[in-house]
GROMACS .gro file of C-alpha atoms in nm:
model
   80
    1UNK     CA    1  -2.093  -0.873   0.508
    2UNK     CA    2  -2.000  -1.080   0.205
    3UNK     CA    3  -2.144  -0.839  -0.052
    4UNK     CA    4  -1.949  -0.535   0.067
    5UNK     CA    5  -1.591  -0.416   0.064
    6UNK     CA    6  -1.472  -0.169   0.328
    7UNK     CA    7  -1.188   0.057   0.222
    8UNK     CA    8  -1.019   0.289   0.470
    9UNK     CA    9  -0.858   0.617   0.371
   10UNK     CA   10  -0.524   0.478   0.492
   11UNK     CA   11  -0.551   0.175   0.260
   12UNK     CA   12  -0.662   0.397  -0.029
   13UNK     CA   13  -0.347   0.607   0.021
   14UNK     CA   14  -0.132   0.292   0.018
   15UNK     CA   15  -0.292   0.169  -0.307
   16UNK     CA   16  -0.292   0.513  -0.475
   17UNK     CA   17  -0.048   0.533  -0.766
   18UNK     CA   18  -0.238   0.768  -0.996
   19UNK     CA   19   0.037   0.949  -1.187
   20UNK     CA   20  -0.230   1.155  -1.362
   21UNK     CA   21  -0.336   1.300  -1.025
   22UNK     CA   22  -0.171   1.392  -0.695
   23UNK     CA   23   0.083   1.162  -0.524
   24UNK     CA   24  -0.190   1.060  -0.279
   25UNK     CA   25  -0.562   1.132  -0.260
   26UNK     CA   26  -0.634   1.468  -0.101
   27UNK     CA   27  -0.930   1.325   0.091
   28UNK     CA   28  -1.187   1.049   0.090
   29UNK     CA   29  -1.405   1.244  -0.153
   30UNK     CA   30  -1.129   1.208  -0.415
   31UNK     CA   31  -1.113   0.833  -0.352
   32UNK     CA   32  -1.490   0.808  -0.404
   33UNK     CA   33  -1.461   1.007  -0.727
   34UNK     CA   34  -1.188   0.776  -0.861
   35UNK     CA   35  -1.393   0.466  -0.779
   36UNK     CA   36  -1.708   0.608  -0.937
   37UNK     CA   37  -1.510   0.686  -1.254
   38UNK     CA   38  -1.423   0.315  -1.261
   39UNK     CA   39  -1.795   0.236  -1.225
   40UNK     CA   40  -1.759   0.087  -0.877
   41UNK     CA   41  -2.077   0.130  -0.677
   42UNK     CA   42  -2.035   0.311  -0.344
   43UNK     CA   43  -2.287   0.217  -0.073
   44UNK     CA   44  -2.185   0.449   0.213
   45UNK     CA   45  -1.905   0.683   0.311
   46UNK     CA   46  -1.746   0.849   0.612
   47UNK     CA   47  -1.559   1.165   0.518
   48UNK     CA   48  -1.381   1.224   0.850
   49UNK     CA   49  -1.000   1.258   0.852
   50UNK     CA   50  -0.966   0.881   0.902
   51UNK     CA   51  -1.259   0.809   0.670
   52UNK     CA   52  -1.373   0.492   0.502
   53UNK     CA   53  -1.621   0.378   0.245
   54UNK     CA   54  -1.831   0.072   0.178
   55UNK     CA   55  -1.858  -0.038  -0.183
   56UNK     CA   56  -1.926  -0.339  -0.399
   57UNK     CA   57  -1.679  -0.624  -0.341
   58UNK     CA   58  -1.444  -0.587  -0.639
   59UNK     CA   59  -1.099  -0.557  -0.477
   60UNK     CA   60  -0.906  -0.605  -0.802
   61UNK     CA   61  -1.105  -0.330  -0.976
   62UNK     CA   62  -1.070  -0.105  -0.672
   63UNK     CA   63  -0.694  -0.156  -0.668
   64UNK     CA   64  -0.671  -0.090  -1.041
   65UNK     CA   65  -0.876   0.229  -1.010
   66UNK     CA   66  -0.659   0.362  -0.727
   67UNK     CA   67  -0.328   0.252  -0.879
   68UNK     CA   68  -0.409   0.403  -1.218
   69UNK     CA   69  -0.363   0.071  -1.399
   70UNK     CA   70  -0.703   0.102  -1.567
   71UNK     CA   71  -0.611   0.442  -1.710
   72UNK     CA   72  -0.262   0.339  -1.825
   73UNK     CA   73  -0.404   0.031  -1.999
   74UNK     CA   74  -0.672   0.238  -2.170
   75UNK     CA   75  -0.421   0.499  -2.278
   76UNK     CA   76  -0.200   0.226  -2.428
   77UNK     CA   77  -0.500   0.067  -2.597
   78UNK     CA   78  -0.601   0.396  -2.760
   79UNK     CA   79  -0.248   0.486  -2.866
   80UNK     CA   80  -0.197   0.158  -3.055
   0.00000   0.00000   0.00000
């Protein structure tokens, strides 16, 4: 569907670069938490070992949330 973005746990691990957290997300619940912190709406989830989630279609924001770019930019903004 055009108004959804499907993210697998495998892809989330590949995009994950959060230096403020673990080297990779512990599980899909942690991925969901990171996306919700970035105010990305989650529509449905599958928390199995090869889980996935369906969320709003904002791939750039999703990538930024998982890579930590949002947090690094904010930290820089507040330190200057």
